[in-house]
mmCIF file of C-alpha atoms in Angstrom:
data_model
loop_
_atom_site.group_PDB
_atom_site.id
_atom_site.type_symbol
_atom_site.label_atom_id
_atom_site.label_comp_id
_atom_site.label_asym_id
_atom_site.label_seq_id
_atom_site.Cartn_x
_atom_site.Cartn_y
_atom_site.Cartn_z
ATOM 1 C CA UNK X 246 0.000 0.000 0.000
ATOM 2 C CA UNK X 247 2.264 2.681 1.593
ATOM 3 C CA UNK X 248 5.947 2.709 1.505
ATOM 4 C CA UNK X 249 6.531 4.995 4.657
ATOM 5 C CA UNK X 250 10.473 5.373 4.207
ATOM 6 C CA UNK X 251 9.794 6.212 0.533
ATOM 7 C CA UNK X 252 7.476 8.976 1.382
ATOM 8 C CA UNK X 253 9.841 10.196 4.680
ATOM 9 C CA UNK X 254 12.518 11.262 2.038
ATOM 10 C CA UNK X 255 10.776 12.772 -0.340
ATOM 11 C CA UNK X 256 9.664 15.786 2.241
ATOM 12 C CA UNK X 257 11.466 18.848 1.539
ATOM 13 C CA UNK X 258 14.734 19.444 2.976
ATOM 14 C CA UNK X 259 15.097 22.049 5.950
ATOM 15 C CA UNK X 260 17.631 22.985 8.331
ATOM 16 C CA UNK X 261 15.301 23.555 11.053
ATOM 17 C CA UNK X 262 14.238 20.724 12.829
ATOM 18 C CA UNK X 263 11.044 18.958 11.931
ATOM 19 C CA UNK X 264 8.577 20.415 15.035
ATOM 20 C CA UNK X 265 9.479 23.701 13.845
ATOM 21 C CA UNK X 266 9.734 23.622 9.939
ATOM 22 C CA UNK X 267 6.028 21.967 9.999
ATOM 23 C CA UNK X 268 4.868 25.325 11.795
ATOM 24 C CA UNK X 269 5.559 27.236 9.043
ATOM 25 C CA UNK X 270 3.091 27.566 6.441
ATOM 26 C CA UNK X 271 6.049 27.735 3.137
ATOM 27 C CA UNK X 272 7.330 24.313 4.548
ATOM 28 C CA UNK X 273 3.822 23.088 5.012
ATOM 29 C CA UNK X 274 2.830 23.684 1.712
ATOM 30 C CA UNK X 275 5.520 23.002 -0.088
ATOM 31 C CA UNK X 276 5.464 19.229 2.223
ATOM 32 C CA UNK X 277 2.295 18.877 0.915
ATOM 33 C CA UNK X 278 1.945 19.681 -2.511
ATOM 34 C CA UNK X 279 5.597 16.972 -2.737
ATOM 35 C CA UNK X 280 3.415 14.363 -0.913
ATOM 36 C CA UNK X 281 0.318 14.741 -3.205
ATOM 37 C CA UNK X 282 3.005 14.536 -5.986
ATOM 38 C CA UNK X 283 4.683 11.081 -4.691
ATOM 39 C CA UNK X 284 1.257 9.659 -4.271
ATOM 40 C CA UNK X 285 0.046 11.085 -7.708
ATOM 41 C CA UNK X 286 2.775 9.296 -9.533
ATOM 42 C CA UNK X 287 2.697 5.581 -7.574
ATOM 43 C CA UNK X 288 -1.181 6.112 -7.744
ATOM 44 C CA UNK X 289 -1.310 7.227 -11.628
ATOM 45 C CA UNK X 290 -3.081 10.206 -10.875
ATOM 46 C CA UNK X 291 -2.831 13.841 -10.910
ATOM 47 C CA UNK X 292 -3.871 16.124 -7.821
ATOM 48 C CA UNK X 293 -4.956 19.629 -7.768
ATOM 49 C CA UNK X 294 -3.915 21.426 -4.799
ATOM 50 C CA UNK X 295 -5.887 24.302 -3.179
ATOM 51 C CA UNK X 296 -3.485 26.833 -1.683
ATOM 52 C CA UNK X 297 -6.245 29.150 0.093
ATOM 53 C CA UNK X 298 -7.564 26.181 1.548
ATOM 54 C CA UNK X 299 -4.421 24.609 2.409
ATOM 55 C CA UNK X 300 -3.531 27.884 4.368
ATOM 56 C CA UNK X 301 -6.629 27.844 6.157
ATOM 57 C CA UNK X 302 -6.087 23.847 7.291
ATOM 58 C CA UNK X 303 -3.069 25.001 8.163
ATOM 59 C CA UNK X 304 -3.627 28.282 10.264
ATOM 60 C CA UNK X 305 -6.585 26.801 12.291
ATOM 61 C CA UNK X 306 -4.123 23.824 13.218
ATOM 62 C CA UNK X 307 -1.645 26.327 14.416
ATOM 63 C CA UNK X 308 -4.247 27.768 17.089
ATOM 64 C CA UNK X 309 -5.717 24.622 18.207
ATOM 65 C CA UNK X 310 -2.142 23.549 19.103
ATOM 66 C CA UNK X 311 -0.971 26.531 20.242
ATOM 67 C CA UNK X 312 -4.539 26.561 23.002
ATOM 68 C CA UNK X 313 -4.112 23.083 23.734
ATOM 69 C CA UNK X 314 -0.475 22.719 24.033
ATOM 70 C CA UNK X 315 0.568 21.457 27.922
ATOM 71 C CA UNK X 316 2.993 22.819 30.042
ATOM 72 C CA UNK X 317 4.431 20.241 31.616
ATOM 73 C CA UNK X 318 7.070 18.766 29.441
ATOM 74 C CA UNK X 319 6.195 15.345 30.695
ATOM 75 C CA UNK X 320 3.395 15.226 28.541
ATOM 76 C CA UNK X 321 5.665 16.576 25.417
ATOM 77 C CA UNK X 322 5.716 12.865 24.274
ATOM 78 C CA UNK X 323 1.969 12.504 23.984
ATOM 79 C CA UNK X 324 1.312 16.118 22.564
ATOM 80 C CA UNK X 325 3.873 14.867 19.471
ATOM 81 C CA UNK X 326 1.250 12.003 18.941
ATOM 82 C CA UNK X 327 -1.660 13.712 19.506
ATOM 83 C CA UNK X 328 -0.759 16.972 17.341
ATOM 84 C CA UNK X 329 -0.588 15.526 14.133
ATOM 85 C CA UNK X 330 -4.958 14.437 14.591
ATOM 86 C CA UNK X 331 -5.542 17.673 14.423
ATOM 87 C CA UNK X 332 -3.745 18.183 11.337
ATOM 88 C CA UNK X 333 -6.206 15.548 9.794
ATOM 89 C CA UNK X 334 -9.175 17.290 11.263
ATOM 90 C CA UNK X 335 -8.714 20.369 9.529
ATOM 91 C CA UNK X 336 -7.629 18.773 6.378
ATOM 92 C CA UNK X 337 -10.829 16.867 6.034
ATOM 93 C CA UNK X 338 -12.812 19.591 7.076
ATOM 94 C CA UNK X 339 -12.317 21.782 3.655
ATOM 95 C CA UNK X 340 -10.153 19.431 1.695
ATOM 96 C CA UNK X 341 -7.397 21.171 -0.320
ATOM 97 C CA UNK X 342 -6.810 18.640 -2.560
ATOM 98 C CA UNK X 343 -9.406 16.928 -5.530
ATOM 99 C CA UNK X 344 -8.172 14.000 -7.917
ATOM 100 C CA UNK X 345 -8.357 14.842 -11.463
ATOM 101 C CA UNK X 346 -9.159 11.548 -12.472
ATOM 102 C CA UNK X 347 -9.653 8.063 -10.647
ATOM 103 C CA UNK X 348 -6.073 6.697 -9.955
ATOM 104 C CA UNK X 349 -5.205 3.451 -12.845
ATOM 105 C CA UNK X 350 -2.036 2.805 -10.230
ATOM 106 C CA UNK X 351 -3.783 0.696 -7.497
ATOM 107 C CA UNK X 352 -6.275 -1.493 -6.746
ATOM 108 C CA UNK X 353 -9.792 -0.725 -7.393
ATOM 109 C CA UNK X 354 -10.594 -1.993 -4.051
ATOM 110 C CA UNK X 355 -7.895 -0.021 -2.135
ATOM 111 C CA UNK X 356 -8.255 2.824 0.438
ATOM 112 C CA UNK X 357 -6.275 4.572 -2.443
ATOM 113 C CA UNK X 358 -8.932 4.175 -4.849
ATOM 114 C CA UNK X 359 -12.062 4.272 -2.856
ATOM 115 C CA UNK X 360 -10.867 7.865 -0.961
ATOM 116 C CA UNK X 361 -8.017 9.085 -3.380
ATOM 117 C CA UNK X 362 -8.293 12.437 -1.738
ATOM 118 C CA UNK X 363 -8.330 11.198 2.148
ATOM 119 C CA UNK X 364 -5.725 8.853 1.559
ATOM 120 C CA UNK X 365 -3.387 11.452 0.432
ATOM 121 C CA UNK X 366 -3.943 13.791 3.765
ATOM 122 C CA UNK X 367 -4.098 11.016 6.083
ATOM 123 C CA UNK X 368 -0.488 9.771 4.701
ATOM 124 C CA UNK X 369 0.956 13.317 4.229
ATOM 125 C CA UNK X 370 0.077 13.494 7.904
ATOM 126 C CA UNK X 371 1.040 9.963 8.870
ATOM 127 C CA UNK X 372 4.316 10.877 6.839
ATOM 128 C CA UNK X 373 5.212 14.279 8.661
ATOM 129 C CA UNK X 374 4.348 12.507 12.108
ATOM 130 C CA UNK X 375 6.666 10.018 11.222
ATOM 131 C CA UNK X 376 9.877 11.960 10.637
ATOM 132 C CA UNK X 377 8.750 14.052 13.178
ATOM 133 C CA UNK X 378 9.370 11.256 16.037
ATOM 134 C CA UNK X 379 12.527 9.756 14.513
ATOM 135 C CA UNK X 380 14.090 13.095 14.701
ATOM 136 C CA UNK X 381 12.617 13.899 18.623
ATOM 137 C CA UNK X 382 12.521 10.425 20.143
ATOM 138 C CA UNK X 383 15.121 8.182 17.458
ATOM 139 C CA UNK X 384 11.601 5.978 17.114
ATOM 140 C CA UNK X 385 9.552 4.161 14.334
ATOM 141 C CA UNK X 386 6.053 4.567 14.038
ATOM 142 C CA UNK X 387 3.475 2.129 13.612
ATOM 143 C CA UNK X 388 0.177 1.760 12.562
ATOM 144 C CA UNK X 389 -2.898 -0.815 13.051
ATOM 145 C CA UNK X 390 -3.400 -3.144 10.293
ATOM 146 C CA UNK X 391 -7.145 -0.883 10.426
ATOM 147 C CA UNK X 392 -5.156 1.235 7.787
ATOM 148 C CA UNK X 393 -5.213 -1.673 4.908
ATOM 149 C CA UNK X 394 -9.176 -2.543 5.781
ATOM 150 C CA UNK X 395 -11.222 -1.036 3.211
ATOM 151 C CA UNK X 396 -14.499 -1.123 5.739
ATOM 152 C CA UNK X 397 -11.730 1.336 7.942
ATOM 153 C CA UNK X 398 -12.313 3.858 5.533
ATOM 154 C CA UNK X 399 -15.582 3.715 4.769
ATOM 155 C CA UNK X 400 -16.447 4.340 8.328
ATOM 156 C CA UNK X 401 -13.668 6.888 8.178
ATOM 157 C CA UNK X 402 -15.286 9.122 5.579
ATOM 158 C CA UNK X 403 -18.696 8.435 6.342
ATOM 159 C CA UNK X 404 -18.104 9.984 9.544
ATOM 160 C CA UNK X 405 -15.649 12.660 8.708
ATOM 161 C CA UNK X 406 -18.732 13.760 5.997
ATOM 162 C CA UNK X 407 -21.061 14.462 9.687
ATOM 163 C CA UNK X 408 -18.554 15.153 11.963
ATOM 164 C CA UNK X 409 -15.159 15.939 11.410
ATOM 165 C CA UNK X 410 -13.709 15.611 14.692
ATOM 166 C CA UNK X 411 -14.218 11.632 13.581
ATOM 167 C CA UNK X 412 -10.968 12.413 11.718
ATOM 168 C CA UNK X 413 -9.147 13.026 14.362
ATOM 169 C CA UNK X 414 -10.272 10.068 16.335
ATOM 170 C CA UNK X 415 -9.422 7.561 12.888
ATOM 171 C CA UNK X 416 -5.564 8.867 12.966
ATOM 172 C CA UNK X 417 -5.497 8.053 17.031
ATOM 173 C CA UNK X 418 -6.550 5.011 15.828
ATOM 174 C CA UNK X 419 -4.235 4.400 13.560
ATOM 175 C CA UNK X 420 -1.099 4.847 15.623
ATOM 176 C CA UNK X 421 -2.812 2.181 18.112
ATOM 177 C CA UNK X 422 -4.438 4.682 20.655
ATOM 178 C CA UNK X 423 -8.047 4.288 21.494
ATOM 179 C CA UNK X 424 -9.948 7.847 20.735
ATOM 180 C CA UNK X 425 -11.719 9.551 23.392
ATOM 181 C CA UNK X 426 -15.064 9.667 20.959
ATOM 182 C CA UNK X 427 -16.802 12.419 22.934
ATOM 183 C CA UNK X 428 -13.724 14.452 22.386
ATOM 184 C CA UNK X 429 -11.083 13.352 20.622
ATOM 185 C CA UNK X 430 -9.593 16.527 19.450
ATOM 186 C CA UNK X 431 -9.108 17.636 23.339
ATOM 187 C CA UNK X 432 -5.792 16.388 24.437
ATOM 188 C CA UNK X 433 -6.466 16.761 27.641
ATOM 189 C CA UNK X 434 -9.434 14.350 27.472
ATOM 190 C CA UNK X 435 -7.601 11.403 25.774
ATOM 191 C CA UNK X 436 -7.875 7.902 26.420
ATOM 192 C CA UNK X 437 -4.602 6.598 26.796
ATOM 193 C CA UNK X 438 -3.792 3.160 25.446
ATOM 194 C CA UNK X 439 -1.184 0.636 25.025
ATOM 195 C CA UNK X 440 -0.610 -0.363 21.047
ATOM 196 C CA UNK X 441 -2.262 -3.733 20.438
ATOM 197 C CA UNK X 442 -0.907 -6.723 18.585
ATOM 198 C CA UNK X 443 -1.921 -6.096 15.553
ATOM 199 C CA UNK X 444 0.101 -2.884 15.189
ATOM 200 C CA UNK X 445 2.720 -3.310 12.294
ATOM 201 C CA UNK X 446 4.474 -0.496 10.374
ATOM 202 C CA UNK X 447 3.890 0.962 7.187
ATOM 203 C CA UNK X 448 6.325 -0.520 4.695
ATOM 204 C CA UNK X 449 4.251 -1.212 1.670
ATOM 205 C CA UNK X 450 3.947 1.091 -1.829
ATOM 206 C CA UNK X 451 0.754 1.454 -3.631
ATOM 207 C CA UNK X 452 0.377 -1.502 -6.634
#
């Protein structure tokens, strides 16, 4: 499906480090429009990206962060998982990005396929996150199998269509964390969970 250390190098370089490059809205967008580029080419499909709503994902991230971020560094771990659902969240709310076409590159019956447009911002986000924690914490991320389960993402963007907070609470479940559903995009009220077995990482490209 998704090959993770493929997609890690193609971000755009920086000399800043990761946590502080993504807060930036020229590294953000220029991450982004590279990401929908990588998938447009293993997926055999072009993407049109929309910078005015891209900036808009992107500034009402910032603030929900910046209002929600703790101060007690002990929790600095857990805000580094947590950040990146919000990211989704706003993404899904006024999607930036449309398909011009249906993608010929993968499996009709793929996440890919089904949501070309939702797979592309949960990845770039997935992606970001990533790198993100190898360069704070020097470790990998993985994800539930959920992410290769076609019914996943059905529920996913059902959801996300009446609520978008559901996006949020689909990403926590991704990296094994089990979502507070009343409020998942309040860190403070998350449910905090140990990964279950079948977590595995990423490692797969799009056939």
């Amino acid at each position: 499906m998704f090959d993770l250390s493929r997609s890690i190098r193609n971000l755009p370089g920086t000399n800043k480090p990761l946590r502080v490059a993504v807060r930036q809205l020229r590294w953000f967008k220029e991450a982004f429009r590279s990401h929908a580029d990588f998938c447009g080419k293993a997926m055999e499909c072009d993407f049109c990206v929309d910078e005015i709503k891209l900036a808009g994902a992107f500034v009402r991230w910032l603030d929900s962060i910046d209002r929600q971020k703790p101060k007690d560094k002990v929790e600095r771990h857990d805000f580094f998982r947590f950040a990146p659902s919000l990211v989704l969240r706003e993404l899904v709310a006024d999607m930036p990005i449309r398909a011009a076409c249906a993608p010929a590159g993968v499996d009709p019956t793929s996440a890919a396929a089904f949501w070309p447009e939702g797979y592309v911002a949960t990845t770039f986000c997935l992606t970001v996150y990533a790198a993100t924690m190898d360069q704070e914490f020097h470790i990998d991320v993985h994800v539930s199998e959920m992410v290769d389960h076609l019914r996943s993402w059905w529920s996913f963007r059902e959801n996300a269509s009446n609520d978008t907070e559901y996006a949020a609470g689909f990403f926590q479940m991704l990296l094994g964390n089990e979502p507070n559903w009343w409020m998942p995009t309040n860190f403070s009220a998350r449910t905090r969970n140990v990964p279950t077995q079948d977590s595995t990482e990423i490692n797969c490209s799009p056939e």
